[in-house]
Tab-separated table of C-alpha atoms in Angstrom:
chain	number	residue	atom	x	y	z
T	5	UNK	CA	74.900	96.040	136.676
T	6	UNK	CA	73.610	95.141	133.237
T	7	UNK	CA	75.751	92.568	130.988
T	8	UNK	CA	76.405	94.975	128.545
T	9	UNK	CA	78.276	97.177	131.148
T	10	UNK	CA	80.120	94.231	132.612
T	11	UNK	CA	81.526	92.355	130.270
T	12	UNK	CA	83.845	95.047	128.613
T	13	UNK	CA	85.213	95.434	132.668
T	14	UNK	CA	85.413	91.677	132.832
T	15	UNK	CA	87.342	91.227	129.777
T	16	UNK	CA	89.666	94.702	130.247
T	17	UNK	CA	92.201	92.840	131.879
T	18	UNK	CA	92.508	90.755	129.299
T	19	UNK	CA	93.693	93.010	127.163
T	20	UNK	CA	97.151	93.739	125.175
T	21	UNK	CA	99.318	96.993	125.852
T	22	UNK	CA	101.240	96.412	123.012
T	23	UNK	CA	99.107	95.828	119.954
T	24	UNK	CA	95.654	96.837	118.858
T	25	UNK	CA	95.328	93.864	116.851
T	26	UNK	CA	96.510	91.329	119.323
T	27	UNK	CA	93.878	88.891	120.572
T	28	UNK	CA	94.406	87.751	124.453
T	29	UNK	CA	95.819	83.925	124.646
T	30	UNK	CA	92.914	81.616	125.970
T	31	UNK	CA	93.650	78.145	127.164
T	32	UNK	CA	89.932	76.141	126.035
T	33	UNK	CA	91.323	72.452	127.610
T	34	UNK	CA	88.781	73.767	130.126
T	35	UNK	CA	86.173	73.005	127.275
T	36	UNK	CA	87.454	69.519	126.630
T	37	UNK	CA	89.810	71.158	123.466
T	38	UNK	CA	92.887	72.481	122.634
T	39	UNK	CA	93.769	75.343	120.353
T	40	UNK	CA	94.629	73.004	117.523
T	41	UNK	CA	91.489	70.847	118.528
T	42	UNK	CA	89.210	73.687	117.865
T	43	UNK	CA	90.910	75.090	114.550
T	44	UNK	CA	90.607	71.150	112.979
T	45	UNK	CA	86.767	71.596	113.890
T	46	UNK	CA	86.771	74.850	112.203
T	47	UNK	CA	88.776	74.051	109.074
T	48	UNK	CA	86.199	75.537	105.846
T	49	UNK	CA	85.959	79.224	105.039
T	50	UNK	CA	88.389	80.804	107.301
T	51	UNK	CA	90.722	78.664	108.985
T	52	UNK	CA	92.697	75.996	106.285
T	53	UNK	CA	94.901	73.246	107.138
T	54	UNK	CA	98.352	73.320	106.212
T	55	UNK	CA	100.790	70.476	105.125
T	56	UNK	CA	103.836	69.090	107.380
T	57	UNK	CA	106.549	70.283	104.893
T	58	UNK	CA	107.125	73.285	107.403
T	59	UNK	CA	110.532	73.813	106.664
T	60	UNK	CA	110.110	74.703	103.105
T	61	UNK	CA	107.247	76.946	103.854
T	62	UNK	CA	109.465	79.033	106.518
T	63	UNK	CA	111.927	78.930	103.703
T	64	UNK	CA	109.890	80.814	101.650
T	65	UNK	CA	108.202	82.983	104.605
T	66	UNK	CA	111.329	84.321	105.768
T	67	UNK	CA	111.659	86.773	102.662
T	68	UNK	CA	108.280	87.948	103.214
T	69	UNK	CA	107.851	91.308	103.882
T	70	UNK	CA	105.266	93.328	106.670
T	71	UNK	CA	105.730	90.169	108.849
T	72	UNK	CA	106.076	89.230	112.659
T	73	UNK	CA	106.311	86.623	114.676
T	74	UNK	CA	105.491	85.231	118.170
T	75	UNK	CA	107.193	82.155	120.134
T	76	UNK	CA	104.734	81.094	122.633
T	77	UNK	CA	104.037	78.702	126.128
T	78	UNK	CA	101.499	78.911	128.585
T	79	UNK	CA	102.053	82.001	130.452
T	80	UNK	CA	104.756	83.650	128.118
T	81	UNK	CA	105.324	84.695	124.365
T	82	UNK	CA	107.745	87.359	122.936
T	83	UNK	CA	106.729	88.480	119.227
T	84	UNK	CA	108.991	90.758	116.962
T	85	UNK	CA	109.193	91.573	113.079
T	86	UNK	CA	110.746	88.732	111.477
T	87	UNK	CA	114.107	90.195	109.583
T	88	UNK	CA	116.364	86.856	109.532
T	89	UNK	CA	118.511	87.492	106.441
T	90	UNK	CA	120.373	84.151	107.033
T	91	UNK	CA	119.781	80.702	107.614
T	92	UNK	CA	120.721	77.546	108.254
T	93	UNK	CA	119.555	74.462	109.142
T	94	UNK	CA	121.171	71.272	111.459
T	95	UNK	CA	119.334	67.418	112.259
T	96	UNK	CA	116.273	69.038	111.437
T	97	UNK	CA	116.641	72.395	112.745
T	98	UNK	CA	116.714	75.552	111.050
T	99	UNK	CA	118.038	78.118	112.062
T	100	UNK	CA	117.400	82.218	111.617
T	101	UNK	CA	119.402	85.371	111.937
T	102	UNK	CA	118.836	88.841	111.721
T	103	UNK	CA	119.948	91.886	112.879
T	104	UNK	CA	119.441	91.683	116.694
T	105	UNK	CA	117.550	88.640	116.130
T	106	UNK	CA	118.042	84.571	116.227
T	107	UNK	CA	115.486	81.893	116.050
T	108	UNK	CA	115.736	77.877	116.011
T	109	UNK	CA	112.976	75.925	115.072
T	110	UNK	CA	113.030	72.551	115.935
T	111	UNK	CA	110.707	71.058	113.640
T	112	UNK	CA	110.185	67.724	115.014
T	113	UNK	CA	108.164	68.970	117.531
T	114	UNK	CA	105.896	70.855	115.370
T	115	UNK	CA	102.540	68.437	114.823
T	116	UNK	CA	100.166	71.069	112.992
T	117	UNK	CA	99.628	74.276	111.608
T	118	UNK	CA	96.430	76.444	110.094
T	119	UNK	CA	96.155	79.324	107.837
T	120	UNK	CA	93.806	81.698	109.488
T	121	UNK	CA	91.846	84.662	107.145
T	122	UNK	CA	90.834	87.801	107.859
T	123	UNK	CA	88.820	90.393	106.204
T	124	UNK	CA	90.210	93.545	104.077
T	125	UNK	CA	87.953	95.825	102.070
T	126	UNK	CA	84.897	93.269	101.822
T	127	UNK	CA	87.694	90.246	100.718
T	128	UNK	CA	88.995	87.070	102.256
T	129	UNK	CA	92.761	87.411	102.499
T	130	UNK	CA	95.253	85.345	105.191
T	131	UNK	CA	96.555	87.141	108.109
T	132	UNK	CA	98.547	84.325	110.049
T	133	UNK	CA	100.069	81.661	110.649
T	134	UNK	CA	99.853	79.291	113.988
T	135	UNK	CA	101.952	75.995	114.605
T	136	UNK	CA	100.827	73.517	117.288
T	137	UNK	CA	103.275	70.568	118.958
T	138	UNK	CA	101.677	67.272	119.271
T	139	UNK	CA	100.300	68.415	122.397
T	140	UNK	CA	97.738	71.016	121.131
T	141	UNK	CA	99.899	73.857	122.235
T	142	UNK	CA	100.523	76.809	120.722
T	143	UNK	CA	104.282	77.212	119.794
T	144	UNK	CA	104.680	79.272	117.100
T	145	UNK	CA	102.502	82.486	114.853
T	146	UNK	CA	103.393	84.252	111.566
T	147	UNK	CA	101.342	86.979	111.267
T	148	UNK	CA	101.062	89.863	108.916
T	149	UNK	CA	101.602	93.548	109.991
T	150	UNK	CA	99.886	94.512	106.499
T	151	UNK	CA	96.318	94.690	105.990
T	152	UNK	CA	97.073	92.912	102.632
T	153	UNK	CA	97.715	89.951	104.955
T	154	UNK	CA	100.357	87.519	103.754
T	155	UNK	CA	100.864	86.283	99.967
T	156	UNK	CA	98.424	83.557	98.872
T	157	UNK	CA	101.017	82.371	96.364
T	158	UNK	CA	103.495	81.525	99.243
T	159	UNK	CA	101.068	79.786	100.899
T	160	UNK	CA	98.398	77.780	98.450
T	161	UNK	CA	101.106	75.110	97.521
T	162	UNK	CA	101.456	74.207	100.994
T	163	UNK	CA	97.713	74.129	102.231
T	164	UNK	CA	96.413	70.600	102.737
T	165	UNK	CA	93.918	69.807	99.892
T	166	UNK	CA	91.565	67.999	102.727
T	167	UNK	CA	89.994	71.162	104.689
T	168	UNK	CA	87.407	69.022	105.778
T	169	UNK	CA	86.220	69.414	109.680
T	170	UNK	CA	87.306	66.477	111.807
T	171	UNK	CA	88.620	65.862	115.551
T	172	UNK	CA	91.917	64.677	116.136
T	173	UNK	CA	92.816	63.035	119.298
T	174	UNK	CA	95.672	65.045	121.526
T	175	UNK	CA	97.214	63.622	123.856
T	176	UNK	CA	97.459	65.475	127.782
T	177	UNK	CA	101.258	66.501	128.523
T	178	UNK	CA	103.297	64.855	130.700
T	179	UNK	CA	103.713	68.230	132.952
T	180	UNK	CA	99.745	68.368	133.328
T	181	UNK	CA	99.386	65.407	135.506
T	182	UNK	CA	100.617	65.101	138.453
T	183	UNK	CA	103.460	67.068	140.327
T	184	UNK	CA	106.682	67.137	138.462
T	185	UNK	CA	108.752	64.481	139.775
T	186	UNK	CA	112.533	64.744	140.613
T	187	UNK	CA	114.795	62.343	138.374
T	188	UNK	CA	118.124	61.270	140.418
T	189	UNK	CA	121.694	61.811	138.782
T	190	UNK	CA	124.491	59.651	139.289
T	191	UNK	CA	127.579	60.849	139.562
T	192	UNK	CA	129.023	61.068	136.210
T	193	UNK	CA	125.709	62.716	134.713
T	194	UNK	CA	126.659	65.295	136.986
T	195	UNK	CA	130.171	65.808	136.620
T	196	UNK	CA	129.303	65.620	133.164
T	197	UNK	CA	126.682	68.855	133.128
T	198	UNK	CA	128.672	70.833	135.238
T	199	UNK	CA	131.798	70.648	132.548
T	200	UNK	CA	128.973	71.427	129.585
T	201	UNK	CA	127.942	74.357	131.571
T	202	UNK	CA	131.425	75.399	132.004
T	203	UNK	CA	132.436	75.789	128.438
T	204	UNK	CA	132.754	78.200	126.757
T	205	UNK	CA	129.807	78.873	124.400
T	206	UNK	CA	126.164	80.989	124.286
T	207	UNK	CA	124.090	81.309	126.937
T	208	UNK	CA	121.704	77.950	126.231
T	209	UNK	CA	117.851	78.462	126.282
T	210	UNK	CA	117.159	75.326	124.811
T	211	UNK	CA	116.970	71.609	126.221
T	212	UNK	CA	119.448	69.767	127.817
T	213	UNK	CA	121.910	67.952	125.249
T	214	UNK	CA	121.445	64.503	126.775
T	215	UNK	CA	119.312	64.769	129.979
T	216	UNK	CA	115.750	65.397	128.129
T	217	UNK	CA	114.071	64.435	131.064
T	218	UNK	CA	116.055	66.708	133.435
T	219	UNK	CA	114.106	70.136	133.966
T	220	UNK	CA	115.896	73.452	134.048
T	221	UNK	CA	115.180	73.407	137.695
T	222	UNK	CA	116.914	70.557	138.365
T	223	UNK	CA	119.687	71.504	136.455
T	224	UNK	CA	120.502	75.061	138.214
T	225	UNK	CA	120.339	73.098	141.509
T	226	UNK	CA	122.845	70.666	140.244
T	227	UNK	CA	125.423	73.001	139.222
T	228	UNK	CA	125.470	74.683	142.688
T	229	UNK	CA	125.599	78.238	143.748
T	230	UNK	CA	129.087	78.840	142.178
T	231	UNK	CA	126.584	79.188	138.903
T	232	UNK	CA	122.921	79.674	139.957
T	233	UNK	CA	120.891	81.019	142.919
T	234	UNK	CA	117.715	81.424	143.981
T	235	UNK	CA	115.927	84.849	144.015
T	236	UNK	CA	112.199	85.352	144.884
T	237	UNK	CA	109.457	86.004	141.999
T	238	UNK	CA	108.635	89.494	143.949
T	239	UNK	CA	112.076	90.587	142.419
T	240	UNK	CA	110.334	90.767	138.873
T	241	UNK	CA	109.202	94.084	139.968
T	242	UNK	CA	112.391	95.082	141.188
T	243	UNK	CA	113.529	94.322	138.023
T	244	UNK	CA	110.891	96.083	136.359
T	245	UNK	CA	111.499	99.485	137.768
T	246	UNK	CA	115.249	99.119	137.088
T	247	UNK	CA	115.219	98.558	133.397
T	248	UNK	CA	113.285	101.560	132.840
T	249	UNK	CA	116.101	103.868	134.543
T	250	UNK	CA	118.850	102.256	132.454
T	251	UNK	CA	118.836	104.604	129.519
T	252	UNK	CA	122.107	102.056	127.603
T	253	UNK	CA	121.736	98.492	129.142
T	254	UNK	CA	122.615	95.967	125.970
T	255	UNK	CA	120.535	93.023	127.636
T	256	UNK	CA	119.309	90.037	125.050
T	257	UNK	CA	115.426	88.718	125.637
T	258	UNK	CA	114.982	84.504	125.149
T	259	UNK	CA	111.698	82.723	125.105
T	260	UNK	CA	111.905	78.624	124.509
T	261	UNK	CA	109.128	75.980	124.143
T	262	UNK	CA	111.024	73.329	123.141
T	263	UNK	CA	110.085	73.620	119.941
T	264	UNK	CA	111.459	77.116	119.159
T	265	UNK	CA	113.403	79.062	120.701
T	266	UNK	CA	113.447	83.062	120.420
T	267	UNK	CA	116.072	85.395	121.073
T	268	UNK	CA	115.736	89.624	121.082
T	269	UNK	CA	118.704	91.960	121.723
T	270	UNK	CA	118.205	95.863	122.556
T	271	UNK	CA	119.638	98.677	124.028
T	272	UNK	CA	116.731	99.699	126.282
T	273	UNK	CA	114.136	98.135	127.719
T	274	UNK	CA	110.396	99.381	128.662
T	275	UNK	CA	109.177	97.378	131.105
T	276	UNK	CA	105.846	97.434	133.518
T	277	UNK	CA	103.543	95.137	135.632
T	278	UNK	CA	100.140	95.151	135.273
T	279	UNK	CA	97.109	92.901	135.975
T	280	UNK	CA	99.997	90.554	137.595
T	281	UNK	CA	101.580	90.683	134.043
T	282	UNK	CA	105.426	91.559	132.945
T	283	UNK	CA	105.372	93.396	129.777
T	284	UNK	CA	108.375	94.872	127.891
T	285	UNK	CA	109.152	96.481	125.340
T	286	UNK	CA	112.476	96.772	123.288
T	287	UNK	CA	112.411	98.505	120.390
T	288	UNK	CA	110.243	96.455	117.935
T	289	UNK	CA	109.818	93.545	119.911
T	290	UNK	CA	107.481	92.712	122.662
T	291	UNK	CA	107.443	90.920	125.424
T	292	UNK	CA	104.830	89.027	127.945
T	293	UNK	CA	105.095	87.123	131.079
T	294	UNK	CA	102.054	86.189	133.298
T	295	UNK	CA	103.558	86.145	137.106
T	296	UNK	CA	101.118	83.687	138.237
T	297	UNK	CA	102.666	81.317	136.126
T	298	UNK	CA	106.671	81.465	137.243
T	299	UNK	CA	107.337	79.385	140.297
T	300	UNK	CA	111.383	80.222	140.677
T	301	UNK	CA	113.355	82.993	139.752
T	302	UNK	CA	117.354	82.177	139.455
T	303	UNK	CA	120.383	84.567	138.793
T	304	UNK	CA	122.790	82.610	136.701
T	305	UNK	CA	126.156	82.883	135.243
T	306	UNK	CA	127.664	81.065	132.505
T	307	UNK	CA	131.021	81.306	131.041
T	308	UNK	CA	130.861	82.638	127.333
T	309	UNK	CA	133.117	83.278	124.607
T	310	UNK	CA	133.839	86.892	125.833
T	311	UNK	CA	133.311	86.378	129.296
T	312	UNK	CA	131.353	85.428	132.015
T	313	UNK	CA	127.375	85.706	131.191
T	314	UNK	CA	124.688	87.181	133.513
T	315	UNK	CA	121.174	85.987	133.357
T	316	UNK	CA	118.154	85.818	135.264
T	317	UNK	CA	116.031	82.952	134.255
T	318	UNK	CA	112.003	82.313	135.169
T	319	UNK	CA	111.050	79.139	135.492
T	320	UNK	CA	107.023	77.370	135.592
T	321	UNK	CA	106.155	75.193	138.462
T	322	UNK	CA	107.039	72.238	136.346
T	323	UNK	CA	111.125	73.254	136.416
T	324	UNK	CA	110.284	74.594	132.700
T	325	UNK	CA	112.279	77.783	131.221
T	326	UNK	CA	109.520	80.573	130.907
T	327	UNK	CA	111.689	83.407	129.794
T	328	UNK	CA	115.422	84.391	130.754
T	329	UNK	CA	116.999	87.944	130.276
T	330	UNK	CA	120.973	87.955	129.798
T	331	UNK	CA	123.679	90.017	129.081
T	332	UNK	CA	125.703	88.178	126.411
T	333	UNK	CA	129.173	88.702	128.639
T	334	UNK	CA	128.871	92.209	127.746
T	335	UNK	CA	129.205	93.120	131.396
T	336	UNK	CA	132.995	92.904	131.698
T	337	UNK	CA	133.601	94.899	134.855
T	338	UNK	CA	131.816	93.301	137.998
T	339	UNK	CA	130.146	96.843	139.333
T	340	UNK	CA	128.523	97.421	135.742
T	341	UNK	CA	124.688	98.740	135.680
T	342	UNK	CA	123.747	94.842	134.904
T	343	UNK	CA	125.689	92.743	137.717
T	344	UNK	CA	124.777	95.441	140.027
T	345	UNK	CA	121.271	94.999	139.628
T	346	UNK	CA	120.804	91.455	139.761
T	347	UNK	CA	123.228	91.532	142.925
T	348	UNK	CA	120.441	93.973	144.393
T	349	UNK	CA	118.011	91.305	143.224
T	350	UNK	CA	120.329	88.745	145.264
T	351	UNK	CA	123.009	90.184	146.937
T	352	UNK	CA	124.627	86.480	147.403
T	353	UNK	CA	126.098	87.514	143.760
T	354	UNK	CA	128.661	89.336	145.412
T	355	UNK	CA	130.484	85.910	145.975
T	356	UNK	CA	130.751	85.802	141.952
């Protein structure tokens, strides 16, 4: 076979379902260099450096119109149209709202970020936005569902006014080295995280308040099976084909990196596996988990301000949250569509 009729089959599965425009997610530390590596090597014509006053600059992005945005890890990103019409912001954190939409962004943990142009009717104009952590990894993308790309004036007073290419040293995260190693509890850390867990609040997705170095892994195990158990990852399909029979199943999408976290709530969900991928739908929002990268599935419950809270949560070989699908204690009655379908998932639920 020549190349020229093997590449495009090679490079088919790469492919997004969801968005002609979308370019597949390619990890290059297999070159020597991250994402962020390659973009400060790069910085001239088409890719620009931007300042570190993010929090300003999402200030002013937040209003902008014909605009989406994608929270991303290795192995798993959810992108939607970016409609927060409030905000807020805590230690550092702000915080975005919309309709059917939340986002925190934890801006300590964001190290860089680039302006990257594209072309529209023979001119230079920029079409995203990506953030990196100090690690080189891709955390965060604005970018513009308007061939007019997003508005220079928003963005010029923040661009760094060095665009000069140079290599930056990144350091190799602590989950890339060797296997993920257990850290012991004593007994009041956790007495202590089972009476968090039990409180009344939101379903978390974020990190640990106080045990930074405990994984979500860990965690589930600690609280026991009155609150978490163990499903296998071949129930992703099962799941699959059961969200696209439920016609009215209000079920709310997260995706955390530590840096952000990303939350999507619909009605209905699309959902389908392909190439060993999870991809759903809802509405406006999109949604993409590689299989090969969850090592544990868990069915969890959580007690919330209007009841008891459903999840299923996937979680990476390093105890990391990849994605988790809840039901915001919508799911009063314990035979509803949703608690019956995670107890087919893992019929142990029936004890709950």
């Amino acid at each position: 076979m020549h190349a020229a009729e093997f590449l495009p089959q090679r490079h088919a599965r790469l492919s997004t379902f969801h968005s002609p425009q979308a370019r597949p997610y390619l990890d290059s530390r297999h070159m020597g260099l991250t994402e962020s590596q390659q973009l400060e090597l790069a910085c001239g014509r088409r890719v620009h450096r931007l300042r570190q006053d993010w929090l300003n600059l999402v200030h002013h992005l937040r209003k902008h119109p014909w605009l989406r945005c994608t929270t991303s890890a290795p192995g798993v990103e959810l992108d939607q149209p970016l409609n927060a019409d409030q905000a807020s912001t805590r230690e550092n954190t702000l915080f975005l709202r919309g309709y059917r939409q939340s986002l925190a962004l934890n801006l300590d943990h964001w190290r860089s970020g680039f302006v990257m142009d594209g072309e529209t009717s023979g001119q230079s104009v920029p079409q995203s936005m990506r953030f990196f952590n100090e690690f080189g990894e891709r955390i965060f993308t604005f970018q513009a569902a308007s061939p007019r790309g997003l508005d220079p004036t928003l963005i010029q007073p923040f661009m760094d006014p060095h665009q000069g290419r140079q290599k930056t040293h990144v350091p190799t995260p602590p989950h890339w080295h060797a296997d993920p190693k257990s850290h012991p509890l004593d007994r009041l850390d956790r007495e202590s995280l089972r009476i968090w867990w039990q409180l009344p609040t939101d379903f978390p997705a974020e990190c640990i308040p106080g045990l930074p170095e405990l994984s979500r892994t860990e965690m589930l195990e600690t609280l026991g099976r009155e609150f978490a158990l163990r499903t296998g990852v071949n129930a992703l399909h099962l799941l699959a084909e059961s969200l696209n029979e439920q016609t009215h199943l209000p079920l709310r999408v997260s995706v955390s990196n530590g840096a952000v976290t990303q939350r999507h709530a619909s009605d209905h969900i699309e959902a389908n596996v392909r190439a060993n991928v999870l991809e759903m739908e809802q509405g406006p929002a999109r949604a993409r988990l590689e299989l090969q990268s969850v090592e544990t599935v868990w069915v969890v419950r959580k007690p919330g301000y209007r009841g008891f809270t459903l999840a299923i949560e996937c979680h990476d070989r390093h105890g990391r949250l990849l994605m988790s699908i809840d039901d915001q204690a919508t799911s009063a009655h314990p035979w509803n569509d949703w608690p019956s379908l995670l107890r087919t998932m893992q019929p142990a639920i029936t004890a709950w």
